Structure formats: structure tokens, C-alpha cells
mmCIF file of C-alpha atoms and ligand atoms in Angstrom:
data_model
loop_
_atom_site.group_PDB
_atom_site.id
_atom_site.type_symbol
_atom_site.label_atom_id
_atom_site.label_comp_id
_atom_site.label_asym_id
_atom_site.label_seq_id
_atom_site.Cartn_x
_atom_site.Cartn_y
_atom_site.Cartn_z
ATOM 1 C CA MET J 1 0.000 0.008 0.018
ATOM 2 C CA THR J 2 1.169 3.525 -0.692
ATOM 3 C CA GLN J 3 2.030 5.779 2.225
ATOM 4 C CA PRO J 4 -0.979 7.537 3.831
ATOM 5 C CA LEU J 5 -1.284 11.211 2.844
ATOM 6 C CA PRO J 6 -0.313 13.523 5.701
ATOM 7 C CA LEU J 7 -3.250 15.936 6.217
ATOM 8 C CA ILE J 8 -3.980 18.978 8.341
ATOM 9 C CA LEU J 9 -7.736 19.729 8.438
ATOM 10 C CA ASP J 10 -8.761 23.302 9.173
ATOM 11 C CA VAL J 11 -12.390 23.135 10.367
ATOM 12 C CA ASP J 12 -15.300 25.148 11.778
ATOM 13 C CA THR J 13 -17.183 22.060 13.125
ATOM 14 C CA GLY J 14 -20.146 22.269 12.005
ATOM 15 C CA ILE J 15 -22.246 19.250 10.978
ATOM 16 C CA ASP J 16 -20.550 18.516 7.713
ATOM 17 C CA ASP J 17 -17.123 19.322 9.179
ATOM 18 C CA ALA J 18 -17.929 16.538 11.701
ATOM 19 C CA MET J 19 -18.709 14.168 8.859
ATOM 20 C CA ALA J 20 -15.334 15.156 7.287
ATOM 21 C CA LEU J 21 -13.528 14.398 10.556
ATOM 22 C CA LEU J 22 -15.195 10.969 10.720
ATOM 23 C CA TYR J 23 -14.175 10.277 7.163
ATOM 24 C CA ALA J 24 -10.576 11.243 7.808
ATOM 25 C CA ALA J 25 -10.452 9.135 10.926
ATOM 26 C CA ALA J 26 -11.922 6.214 8.998
ATOM 27 C CA SER J 27 -9.595 6.458 5.985
ATOM 28 C CA PRO J 28 -6.494 4.265 5.990
ATOM 29 C CA ASP J 29 -5.035 6.393 3.221
ATOM 30 C CA ALA J 30 -4.965 9.470 5.524
ATOM 31 C CA GLU J 31 -2.344 10.418 8.118
ATOM 32 C CA LEU J 32 -4.187 12.918 10.294
ATOM 33 C CA VAL J 33 -1.357 15.150 11.438
ATOM 34 C CA ALA J 34 -3.443 17.826 13.250
ATOM 35 C CA VAL J 35 -6.704 19.653 13.158
ATOM 36 C CA THR J 36 -6.893 23.428 13.362
ATOM 37 C CA CYS J 37 -10.073 25.222 14.328
ATOM 38 C CA VAL J 38 -11.458 28.526 13.040
ATOM 39 C CA ALA J 39 -14.545 30.441 14.021
ATOM 40 C CA GLY J 40 -17.305 30.059 11.433
ATOM 41 C CA ASN J 41 -20.375 27.874 11.803
ATOM 42 C CA VAL J 42 -20.086 28.431 15.620
ATOM 43 C CA PRO J 43 -17.694 30.429 17.726
ATOM 44 C CA GLY J 44 -14.082 29.194 17.899
ATOM 45 C CA GLU J 45 -14.144 27.621 21.359
ATOM 46 C CA GLN J 46 -17.291 25.619 20.443
ATOM 47 C CA VAL J 47 -15.599 24.564 17.215
ATOM 48 C CA ALA J 48 -12.628 23.216 19.225
ATOM 49 C CA ALA J 49 -14.886 21.469 21.753
ATOM 50 C CA ASN J 50 -16.935 19.837 18.924
ATOM 51 C CA THR J 51 -13.753 18.828 17.098
ATOM 52 C CA LEU J 52 -12.172 17.206 20.141
ATOM 53 C CA ALA J 53 -15.399 15.381 20.985
ATOM 54 C CA VAL J 54 -15.893 14.094 17.423
ATOM 55 C CA LEU J 55 -12.278 12.898 17.157
ATOM 56 C CA GLU J 56 -12.579 11.068 20.453
ATOM 57 C CA LEU J 57 -15.804 9.427 19.311
ATOM 58 C CA ALA J 58 -13.895 8.297 16.197
ATOM 59 C CA GLY J 59 -11.054 6.891 18.242
ATOM 60 C CA ARG J 60 -8.641 9.707 17.424
ATOM 61 C CA GLY J 61 -8.422 11.547 20.746
ATOM 62 C CA ASP J 62 -4.654 11.493 20.151
ATOM 63 C CA VAL J 63 -4.718 14.045 17.259
ATOM 64 C CA GLU J 64 -3.507 17.527 18.108
ATOM 65 C CA VAL J 65 -6.409 20.032 17.950
ATOM 66 C CA ALA J 66 -5.379 23.699 17.911
ATOM 67 C CA LEU J 67 -7.574 26.753 18.043
ATOM 68 C CA GLY J 68 -6.759 29.450 15.535
ATOM 69 C CA ARG J 69 -8.525 32.740 14.726
ATOM 70 C CA GLU J 70 -11.721 33.372 16.610
ATOM 71 C CA SER J 71 -12.886 36.136 14.282
ATOM 72 C CA PRO J 72 -12.418 37.005 10.625
ATOM 73 C CA LEU J 73 -9.560 39.228 9.546
ATOM 74 C CA LEU J 74 -11.529 42.478 9.320
ATOM 75 C CA ARG J 75 -15.153 41.753 10.008
ATOM 76 C CA PRO J 76 -17.246 40.731 12.953
ATOM 77 C CA LEU J 77 -17.949 37.022 13.166
ATOM 78 C CA LYS J 78 -21.202 35.633 11.781
ATOM 79 C CA THR J 79 -22.227 32.179 12.861
ATOM 80 C CA ALA J 80 -24.790 29.665 11.534
ATOM 81 C CA GLU J 81 -26.585 27.966 14.389
ATOM 82 C CA ASP J 82 -29.753 27.942 12.291
ATOM 83 C CA THR J 83 -27.979 25.613 9.867
ATOM 84 C CA HIS J 84 -25.826 23.541 12.275
ATOM 85 C CA GLY J 85 -27.741 23.572 15.565
ATOM 86 C CA PRO J 86 -27.204 25.473 18.829
ATOM 87 C CA ARG J 87 -23.769 23.935 19.400
ATOM 88 C CA GLY J 88 -22.903 23.118 15.800
ATOM 89 C CA ILE J 89 -23.574 19.434 15.813
ATOM 90 C CA GLY J 90 -27.327 19.403 15.107
ATOM 91 C CA TYR J 91 -29.391 17.413 17.653
ATOM 92 C CA ALA J 92 -26.358 15.347 18.709
ATOM 93 C CA VAL J 93 -24.963 15.610 22.188
ATOM 94 C CA LEU J 94 -21.465 14.300 22.826
ATOM 95 C CA PRO J 95 -19.637 14.008 26.088
ATOM 96 C CA ALA J 96 -16.802 16.556 26.535
ATOM 97 C CA ALA J 97 -13.559 15.088 25.284
ATOM 98 C CA ARG J 98 -10.885 14.025 27.694
ATOM 99 C CA ALA J 99 -8.209 15.618 25.420
ATOM 100 C CA ARG J 100 -7.523 19.333 25.733
ATOM 101 C CA VAL J 101 -6.937 21.905 23.035
ATOM 102 C CA SER J 102 -3.249 22.332 22.103
ATOM 103 C CA ALA J 103 -1.125 25.051 23.624
ATOM 104 C CA ARG J 104 -0.135 26.071 20.066
ATOM 105 C CA SER J 105 -2.258 28.437 18.092
ATOM 106 C CA GLY J 106 -3.793 26.835 14.990
ATOM 107 C CA VAL J 107 -2.216 29.576 12.867
ATOM 108 C CA ASP J 108 1.272 28.819 14.182
ATOM 109 C CA LEU J 109 0.662 25.108 13.874
ATOM 110 C CA ILE J 110 0.034 25.365 10.146
ATOM 111 C CA ALA J 111 3.231 27.417 9.636
ATOM 112 C CA GLU J 112 5.392 25.253 11.892
ATOM 113 C CA GLU J 113 4.256 21.918 10.529
ATOM 114 C CA ALA J 114 4.675 23.149 6.937
ATOM 115 C CA ARG J 115 8.254 24.151 7.802
ATOM 116 C CA ARG J 116 8.939 20.866 9.620
ATOM 117 C CA ARG J 117 7.778 18.743 6.695
ATOM 118 C CA PRO J 118 8.365 20.827 3.564
ATOM 119 C CA GLY J 119 6.540 19.586 0.498
ATOM 120 C CA GLU J 120 4.758 16.845 2.402
ATOM 121 C CA LEU J 121 1.616 18.247 3.969
ATOM 122 C CA THR J 122 -1.793 18.654 2.399
ATOM 123 C CA LEU J 123 -3.903 21.347 4.065
ATOM 124 C CA VAL J 124 -7.671 20.959 3.702
ATOM 125 C CA THR J 125 -9.673 23.991 4.643
ATOM 126 C CA LEU J 126 -13.321 23.370 5.469
ATOM 127 C CA GLY J 127 -14.247 26.689 7.006
ATOM 128 C CA PRO J 128 -13.605 30.438 6.432
ATOM 129 C CA LEU J 129 -10.057 30.987 5.227
ATOM 130 C CA THR J 130 -9.017 33.097 8.202
ATOM 131 C CA ASN J 131 -6.438 30.664 9.687
ATOM 132 C CA LEU J 132 -4.661 30.110 6.381
ATOM 133 C CA ALA J 133 -4.611 33.820 5.597
ATOM 134 C CA ALA J 134 -3.135 34.504 9.070
ATOM 135 C CA ALA J 135 -0.623 31.660 8.632
ATOM 136 C CA LEU J 136 0.513 33.261 5.356
ATOM 137 C CA GLN J 137 1.387 36.368 7.283
ATOM 138 C CA VAL J 138 3.482 34.268 9.661
ATOM 139 C CA GLU J 139 5.041 32.210 6.860
ATOM 140 C CA PRO J 140 4.772 33.729 3.387
ATOM 141 C CA ARG J 141 6.504 30.685 1.890
ATOM 142 C CA LEU J 142 3.460 28.458 2.533
ATOM 143 C CA PRO J 143 2.547 28.124 -1.179
ATOM 144 C CA ARG J 144 5.999 26.511 -1.626
ATOM 145 C CA LEU J 145 6.060 24.635 1.684
ATOM 146 C CA LEU J 146 2.714 22.869 1.457
ATOM 147 C CA ARG J 147 2.284 19.894 -0.869
ATOM 148 C CA ARG J 148 -1.146 21.132 -1.792
ATOM 149 C CA VAL J 149 -4.090 23.042 -0.428
ATOM 150 C CA TYR J 150 -7.684 21.854 -0.864
ATOM 151 C CA VAL J 151 -10.431 24.404 -0.141
ATOM 152 C CA MET J 152 -14.177 23.998 0.434
ATOM 153 C CA GLY J 153 -15.547 27.317 -0.702
ATOM 154 C CA GLY J 154 -17.083 29.478 -3.389
ATOM 155 C CA ALA J 155 -19.855 29.297 -5.935
ATOM 156 C CA PHE J 156 -18.466 29.660 -9.444
ATOM 157 C CA ARG J 157 -21.150 28.851 -12.047
ATOM 158 C CA VAL J 158 -24.000 28.475 -9.505
ATOM 159 C CA GLN J 159 -25.747 30.647 -6.941
ATOM 160 C CA GLY J 160 -24.416 31.039 -3.414
ATOM 161 C CA ASN J 161 -25.981 29.522 -0.365
ATOM 162 C CA THR J 162 -25.692 32.530 1.862
ATOM 163 C CA THR J 163 -26.491 35.351 -0.586
ATOM 164 C CA PRO J 164 -27.369 34.823 -4.270
ATOM 165 C CA ALA J 165 -23.709 35.517 -5.007
ATOM 166 C CA ALA J 166 -21.790 34.102 -2.011
ATOM 167 C CA GLU J 167 -21.054 30.750 -0.456
ATOM 168 C CA TRP J 168 -20.863 30.647 3.347
ATOM 169 C CA ASN J 169 -17.102 30.164 3.913
ATOM 170 C CA MET J 170 -16.378 33.047 1.526
ATOM 171 C CA GLN J 171 -19.064 35.204 3.003
ATOM 172 C CA VAL J 172 -17.692 34.879 6.603
ATOM 173 C CA ASP J 173 -14.196 36.156 5.625
ATOM 174 C CA PRO J 174 -13.893 37.337 2.023
ATOM 175 C CA GLU J 175 -10.700 39.303 2.748
ATOM 176 C CA ALA J 176 -8.986 36.061 3.842
ATOM 177 C CA ALA J 177 -10.007 34.349 0.635
ATOM 178 C CA TRP J 178 -8.863 37.329 -1.366
ATOM 179 C CA MET J 179 -5.466 37.270 0.357
ATOM 180 C CA ILE J 180 -4.959 33.597 -0.346
ATOM 181 C CA TYR J 181 -5.819 33.751 -4.001
ATOM 182 C CA ARG J 182 -3.571 36.753 -4.406
ATOM 183 C CA ALA J 183 -0.711 35.096 -2.531
ATOM 184 C CA TRP J 184 -0.827 32.105 -4.783
ATOM 185 C CA ALA J 185 -1.003 34.282 -7.898
ATOM 186 C CA THR J 186 2.183 36.059 -6.679
ATOM 187 C CA ALA J 187 3.941 32.853 -5.796
ATOM 188 C CA LEU J 188 3.039 31.251 -9.155
ATOM 189 C CA ALA J 189 4.327 34.255 -11.006
ATOM 190 C CA ALA J 190 7.707 33.675 -9.414
ATOM 191 C CA ASP J 191 7.603 29.857 -9.715
ATOM 192 C CA PRO J 192 4.949 28.343 -12.046
ATOM 193 C CA THR J 193 5.642 24.822 -10.678
ATOM 194 C CA ILE J 194 4.012 25.626 -7.325
ATOM 195 C CA PRO J 195 0.841 23.573 -6.908
ATOM 196 C CA ARG J 196 -2.355 25.614 -7.266
ATOM 197 C CA PRO J 197 -5.015 25.300 -4.527
ATOM 198 C CA VAL J 198 -7.854 22.876 -5.539
ATOM 199 C CA VAL J 199 -11.137 24.521 -4.759
ATOM 200 C CA LEU J 200 -14.424 22.636 -4.469
ATOM 201 C CA GLY J 201 -17.346 25.036 -4.502
ATOM 202 C CA LEU J 202 -21.078 24.550 -4.434
ATOM 203 C CA ASP J 203 -20.897 23.711 -8.188
ATOM 204 C CA VAL J 204 -19.827 20.157 -7.144
ATOM 205 C CA THR J 205 -20.654 19.874 -3.476
ATOM 206 C CA GLU J 206 -24.394 20.522 -3.991
ATOM 207 C CA ARG J 207 -24.812 17.912 -6.745
ATOM 208 C CA SER J 208 -24.795 14.779 -4.545
ATOM 209 C CA PRO J 209 -26.771 15.099 -1.346
ATOM 210 C CA ILE J 210 -26.689 12.549 1.403
ATOM 211 C CA ARG J 211 -30.139 11.118 2.137
ATOM 212 C CA PRO J 212 -31.788 9.075 4.864
ATOM 213 C CA ASP J 213 -31.076 5.824 3.076
ATOM 214 C CA HIS J 214 -27.355 6.457 3.396
ATOM 215 C CA VAL J 215 -27.751 6.735 7.169
ATOM 216 C CA ILE J 216 -29.904 3.618 7.110
ATOM 217 C CA ARG J 217 -27.039 1.759 5.404
ATOM 218 C CA LEU J 218 -24.786 2.892 8.167
ATOM 219 C CA ALA J 219 -27.352 1.812 10.767
ATOM 220 C CA ARG J 220 -27.632 -1.581 9.164
ATOM 221 C CA LEU J 221 -23.949 -2.134 9.545
ATOM 222 C CA ALA J 222 -24.283 -1.392 13.256
ATOM 223 C CA ARG J 223 -27.348 -3.610 13.521
ATOM 224 C CA LEU J 224 -25.479 -6.481 11.875
ATOM 225 C CA ALA J 225 -22.925 -6.008 14.593
ATOM 226 C CA GLY J 226 -25.628 -6.742 17.112
ATOM 227 C CA GLY J 227 -25.987 -3.257 18.605
ATOM 228 C CA ARG J 228 -29.046 -2.339 20.604
ATOM 229 C CA LEU J 229 -31.937 -1.125 18.412
ATOM 230 C CA ASP J 230 -34.139 1.907 18.609
ATOM 231 C CA ASP J 231 -36.083 4.108 16.295
ATOM 232 C CA SER J 232 -35.378 7.484 17.692
ATOM 233 C CA ILE J 233 -33.966 9.031 14.499
ATOM 234 C CA ALA J 234 -37.576 9.748 13.453
ATOM 235 C CA ARG J 235 -37.983 13.417 12.727
ATOM 236 C CA ALA J 236 -38.782 15.475 15.836
ATOM 237 C CA ASP J 237 -42.115 16.906 14.635
ATOM 238 C CA GLY J 238 -43.217 13.487 13.450
ATOM 239 C CA ASN J 239 -44.413 14.880 10.068
ATOM 240 C CA GLU J 240 -41.842 13.271 7.859
ATOM 241 C CA PRO J 241 -40.528 10.178 9.486
ATOM 242 C CA PHE J 242 -36.927 9.312 8.970
ATOM 243 C CA LEU J 243 -37.780 5.791 7.684
ATOM 244 C CA PRO J 244 -39.085 4.771 11.131
ATOM 245 C CA ALA J 245 -39.521 1.158 10.062
ATOM 246 C CA VAL J 246 -35.776 0.734 9.986
ATOM 247 C CA PRO J 247 -34.270 0.785 13.474
ATOM 248 C CA VAL J 248 -30.985 2.383 14.279
ATOM 249 C CA ALA J 249 -28.345 0.381 16.044
ATOM 250 C CA GLY J 250 -27.193 1.606 19.400
ATOM 251 C CA ASN J 251 -23.782 2.366 18.052
ATOM 252 C CA PRO J 252 -22.569 5.754 19.346
ATOM 253 C CA MET J 253 -20.983 6.701 16.066
ATOM 254 C CA VAL J 254 -24.056 5.861 14.005
ATOM 255 C CA ARG J 255 -26.174 7.521 16.628
ATOM 256 C CA PHE J 256 -24.077 10.704 16.368
ATOM 257 C CA VAL J 257 -24.347 10.715 12.546
ATOM 258 C CA ALA J 258 -28.157 10.268 12.677
ATOM 259 C CA ASP J 259 -28.679 12.942 15.320
ATOM 260 C CA ALA J 260 -26.407 15.472 13.662
ATOM 261 C CA LEU J 261 -27.743 14.847 10.123
ATOM 262 C CA ARG J 262 -31.389 14.882 11.145
ATOM 263 C CA PHE J 263 -30.960 18.551 12.014
ATOM 264 C CA TYR J 264 -29.252 19.180 8.644
ATOM 265 C CA PHE J 265 -31.974 17.276 6.815
ATOM 266 C CA GLU J 266 -34.673 19.405 8.440
ATOM 267 C CA PHE J 267 -32.743 22.566 7.501
ATOM 268 C CA HIS J 268 -32.493 21.472 3.862
ATOM 269 C CA ALA J 269 -36.171 20.400 3.831
ATOM 270 C CA LYS J 270 -37.039 23.973 4.880
ATOM 271 C CA TRP J 271 -34.681 25.872 2.507
ATOM 272 C CA ASP J 272 -33.876 23.543 -0.353
ATOM 273 C CA GLY J 273 -37.072 21.468 -0.611
ATOM 274 C CA PHE J 274 -35.698 17.974 -0.001
ATOM 275 C CA TYR J 275 -35.122 15.808 3.078
ATOM 276 C CA GLY J 276 -31.455 15.264 2.881
ATOM 277 C CA ALA J 277 -28.349 17.397 3.099
ATOM 278 C CA HIS J 278 -25.422 18.775 1.136
ATOM 279 C CA ILE J 279 -22.401 17.532 3.106
ATOM 280 C CA HIS J 280 -19.820 19.665 1.381
ATOM 281 C CA ASP J 281 -16.806 19.189 3.683
ATOM 282 C CA PRO J 282 -16.137 15.433 3.567
ATOM 283 C CA MET J 283 -16.205 15.598 -0.240
ATOM 284 C CA VAL J 284 -13.147 17.833 -0.065
ATOM 285 C CA VAL J 285 -11.252 15.456 2.161
ATOM 286 C CA ALA J 286 -12.194 12.587 -0.155
ATOM 287 C CA ALA J 287 -10.918 14.537 -3.166
ATOM 288 C CA ALA J 288 -7.659 15.378 -1.362
ATOM 289 C CA LEU J 289 -7.102 11.672 -0.603
ATOM 290 C CA ASP J 290 -8.093 10.606 -4.129
ATOM 291 C CA PRO J 291 -7.783 13.385 -6.719
ATOM 292 C CA ALA J 292 -9.276 11.065 -9.309
ATOM 293 C CA LEU J 293 -12.721 11.708 -7.695
ATOM 294 C CA ALA J 294 -12.790 15.250 -9.057
ATOM 295 C CA ARG J 295 -12.158 16.931 -12.401
ATOM 296 C CA THR J 296 -10.721 20.430 -12.199
ATOM 297 C CA GLN J 297 -10.019 23.385 -14.437
ATOM 298 C CA ALA J 298 -7.121 25.812 -13.969
ATOM 299 C CA VAL J 299 -8.539 29.326 -13.797
ATOM 300 C CA PHE J 300 -7.850 32.758 -12.377
ATOM 301 C CA VAL J 301 -10.073 33.381 -9.369
ATOM 302 C CA ASP J 302 -10.745 36.674 -7.584
ATOM 303 C CA VAL J 303 -12.979 37.396 -4.609
ATOM 304 C CA GLU J 304 -15.247 40.425 -4.274
ATOM 305 C CA THR J 305 -14.516 42.146 -0.964
ATOM 306 C CA GLY J 306 -17.006 45.004 -1.412
ATOM 307 C CA SER J 307 -20.286 45.127 0.490
ATOM 308 C CA GLY J 308 -22.778 45.291 -2.406
ATOM 309 C CA PRO J 309 -24.963 42.455 -3.640
ATOM 310 C CA ALA J 310 -21.899 40.640 -5.098
ATOM 311 C CA GLY J 311 -20.009 40.774 -1.817
ATOM 312 C CA ALA J 312 -17.886 37.605 -1.191
ATOM 313 C CA MET J 313 -18.580 36.330 -4.702
ATOM 314 C CA THR J 314 -15.877 34.094 -6.159
ATOM 315 C CA VAL J 315 -15.281 35.229 -9.708
ATOM 316 C CA ALA J 316 -13.660 32.608 -11.952
ATOM 317 C CA ASP J 317 -12.273 33.602 -15.328
ATOM 318 C CA PHE J 318 -13.278 30.437 -17.194
ATOM 319 C CA ARG J 319 -12.930 32.160 -20.602
ATOM 320 C CA GLY J 320 -9.532 33.720 -19.893
ATOM 321 C CA LEU J 321 -10.960 37.208 -20.386
ATOM 322 C CA THR J 322 -8.615 38.885 -17.944
ATOM 323 C CA GLY J 323 -5.519 37.393 -19.451
ATOM 324 C CA LYS J 324 -4.362 36.573 -15.927
ATOM 325 C CA PRO J 325 -2.661 33.243 -15.383
ATOM 326 C CA PRO J 326 -4.583 30.622 -13.458
ATOM 327 C CA ASN J 327 -4.071 30.669 -9.678
ATOM 328 C CA VAL J 328 -6.545 28.013 -8.697
ATOM 329 C CA GLU J 329 -7.854 24.603 -9.837
ATOM 330 C CA VAL J 330 -11.641 24.833 -9.649
ATOM 331 C CA ALA J 331 -13.494 21.515 -9.414
ATOM 332 C CA THR J 332 -16.002 21.173 -12.270
ATOM 333 C CA GLU J 333 -17.035 17.508 -11.711
ATOM 334 C CA LEU J 334 -17.057 15.160 -8.727
ATOM 335 C CA ASP J 335 -18.074 11.519 -8.601
ATOM 336 C CA GLY J 336 -20.655 12.033 -5.900
ATOM 337 C CA ALA J 337 -22.050 8.494 -5.967
ATOM 338 C CA GLU J 338 -18.593 7.041 -5.417
ATOM 339 C CA PHE J 339 -17.887 9.571 -2.659
ATOM 340 C CA LEU J 340 -21.134 8.684 -0.789
ATOM 341 C CA ASP J 341 -20.427 5.029 -1.078
ATOM 342 C CA ARG J 342 -16.900 5.479 0.309
ATOM 343 C CA TRP J 343 -18.182 7.690 3.122
ATOM 344 C CA VAL J 344 -20.824 5.155 4.229
ATOM 345 C CA THR J 345 -18.504 2.183 3.860
ATOM 346 C CA ARG J 346 -15.501 3.709 5.671
ATOM 347 C CA VAL J 347 -17.428 5.369 8.503
ATOM 348 C CA GLY J 348 -19.546 2.192 8.872
ATOM 349 C CA ALA J 349 -16.427 0.028 9.122
ATOM 350 C CA LEU J 350 -14.928 2.340 11.762
ATOM 351 C CA ALA J 351 -18.176 2.377 13.748
ATOM 352 C CA LEU J 352 -18.142 -1.419 13.767
ATOM 353 C CA ALA J 353 -14.489 -1.646 14.696
ATOM 354 C CA LEU J 354 -14.703 0.824 17.555
ATOM 355 C CA TYR J 355 -18.063 -0.180 18.996
ATOM 356 C CA PRO J 356 -18.371 -3.944 18.609
ATOM 357 C CA PRO J 357 -21.540 -5.784 19.462
ATOM 358 C CA ASP J 358 -22.717 -6.062 23.086
ATOM 359 C CA ALA J 359 -21.986 -9.481 24.528
ATOM 360 C CA GLY J 360 -25.636 -9.498 25.638
HETATM 361 C C1 BDR U 1 -19.809 25.426 3.939
HETATM 362 O O1 BDR U 1 -20.346 26.284 4.923
HETATM 363 C C2 BDR U 1 -20.472 25.645 6.150
HETATM 364 O O2 BDR U 1 -21.701 25.892 6.787
HETATM 365 C C3 BDR U 1 -20.246 24.180 5.908
HETATM 366 O O3 BDR U 1 -19.627 23.629 7.016
HETATM 367 C C4 BDR U 1 -19.381 24.141 4.687
HETATM 368 O O4 BDR U 1 -18.024 24.214 5.010
HETATM 369 C C5 BDR U 1 -20.734 25.194 2.811
HETATM 370 O O5 BDR U 1 -21.127 26.422 2.243
HETATM 371 CA CA1 CA U 2 -17.310 23.864 7.307
#
């Protein structure tokens, strides 16, 4: 087997960030070096608490978790409890982790680890780009030191999910995104061999929603393992049952997924008209681990930092109209069915391995 890919995840956990952490923990082809936290879906301290708790649930309480920036570079923080629940993990409740947050700042961690392992680390950002922008100020050579950066963010040929123009991670800190894309443009002008960040926007992450039957597949794995059964993933208001005929195994990891996703499903039912969810973030981890999952196009990308209706819009020059050399690889296709299958299979296998059947 090839060597696992060393990853740093930068998260704002967040329901789909949690699904990404589970995927990374469940992936034998990933070496989870550290996780850095940024304020976004919920405030920074809550992000760190969620991240520690999810990693412990996934058997990875040993991974260093560092808190980075607790507010955007220039703007006040906006959070999204309406989307992710009061604490950011939907209806799920997890015990506080035994592990503590690192003494290092997440910003320093990114810079220090990149220097310690030049050319080896893949950084996957799943929240606002504040930590990476701040790390670039600490270590301007990051475009050269990192093996590759994968970004969840932006809406290129589609509408935003926060305003008609803007995707959430861009909307929280557009100046950070602007800085990053400029920094790579500058670095690439000096050395065209530097790897361009790979950016997965809503164009691909909203094409393959997770649905109740994916959770049911996960639950079946747990049931086969002999876990205790219950049916409490039914929707809270009872109007649209979450396939109540299929019981959920009493496996803590499956239980967490069901309780977290049920909140996300209800949010999407309200705003997007279907009972399911776009789980953007784990798709980006999956693409980082296996680039064959996504097709990309090299383009020049800029970010609108003004406050008008196009604020935080990611503007991609697909036609080459600006004449500016590409600074980003934008994902144009992603094999969503394959991703979902891998997510269910890997997380299911980890759930079985960590929480084996009760003797009784
Ligand atoms: C992004 O915004 C957040 O709410 C999600 O965690 C994801 O990273 C999708 O727009
Ligand atoms: Ca996120």
C-alpha cells in the first residue's frame, strides 16, 4: 500500500465538518497530522470542543487540535446555528472530550508543521479561510512549503448558499479568501511549478446530497454487529418520518451521525425542498485523498470584498478574459455516488471496529 497522505484539516465544526472528521479518521489512506479550528459555523471555542469530541468518538483523541483565529480578519464574526444547531452538531450531544486543546495556536501550527515537513503536507480548509490567511502572514513561503491546499468554498457557475452571490465560507471572511488567491497568484508568477490550490465550490458539493437511506445503510452495519436497536432518529415533529420502520443500532458513532444529520436534513427540507443534506466538507477530504474523484479546471479566481450584492462572490475567469494566469484549480465535476459510497463504507467500518456488538 502507498504511504498515507499527511493531512492537516482546518475546520469550523459544523455538522458537515464533523462528517469530514469521521471520514478522515476512517480512511487508511490518511495520516491525520493535526486539526486546526477557526470560528465560522459556531464560535471558535465551540468549534474546538466539537472537534475534540468528534475525534474522540472516532477513536482519534490523540490528534492535536489547535484553536486558531476566533474572528475574521476584518469583519465581525457571523455564525450559523440555524444551519448547524445550537452547538454546531445538530441534535447530537457528545460528552466533553478528555483531550484538551493544544497550547499552540492553529495559525502557528500550520506554519510550523509546513516548515517541519516541507513539500509533504496537504492542508484541507473546510471553514472560512481566516487561519490560512493569518498563517500566510506568519510564513509567506506556505505556497511553496505545502504539498497542496484543498479548499471548500465558493460558488463559481452556480448561486451562493448565503447570498445569491456568495457561499458561506467566503461570506464569513472574504478578505482572507482574497489574500490567499492573491498570494498564490504572486507565488506562481515567481515559480509556475508551485501547486495551485484545488477549490471545491457549491458547483460540485451541491450535486450529490446525502439522504436518509445512506444513514440507514450505516445503521444496518451497526445492527449487523448486534448493537441495541431503537427508532429515535424519526423526525422530531413526526411529520416526515426518517424511515421509522428501520431501526438504528445503538452504536454511538451511527447515533451521532443520525442525530447530527437529522438537523441538517430538516434545514435542507425547509430551505432547499428535500429531506437530505449537502455535506460539502467530507467531499473535499475525499478529493484530497483521491484526486481522481474530481475533475478540475485551472482558472484565475478573484474574490469580491465589497459590500454590495456581489459581496464575497468568487469570480472565476473560465474564458480567460482577464488574461491573468490561473491561480486556482476549480473543481468542475465530482463523482458524488462514489464519494457517498466510500463515506458510508468507511465510516460504517470504523463504527463497527470501535463499537463492537454487546455481549448480551
Ligand atoms: C460550507 O459552509 C459551512 O456551513 C459548511 O460547514 C461548509 O463548509 C458550505 O457552504
Ligand atoms: Ca465547514
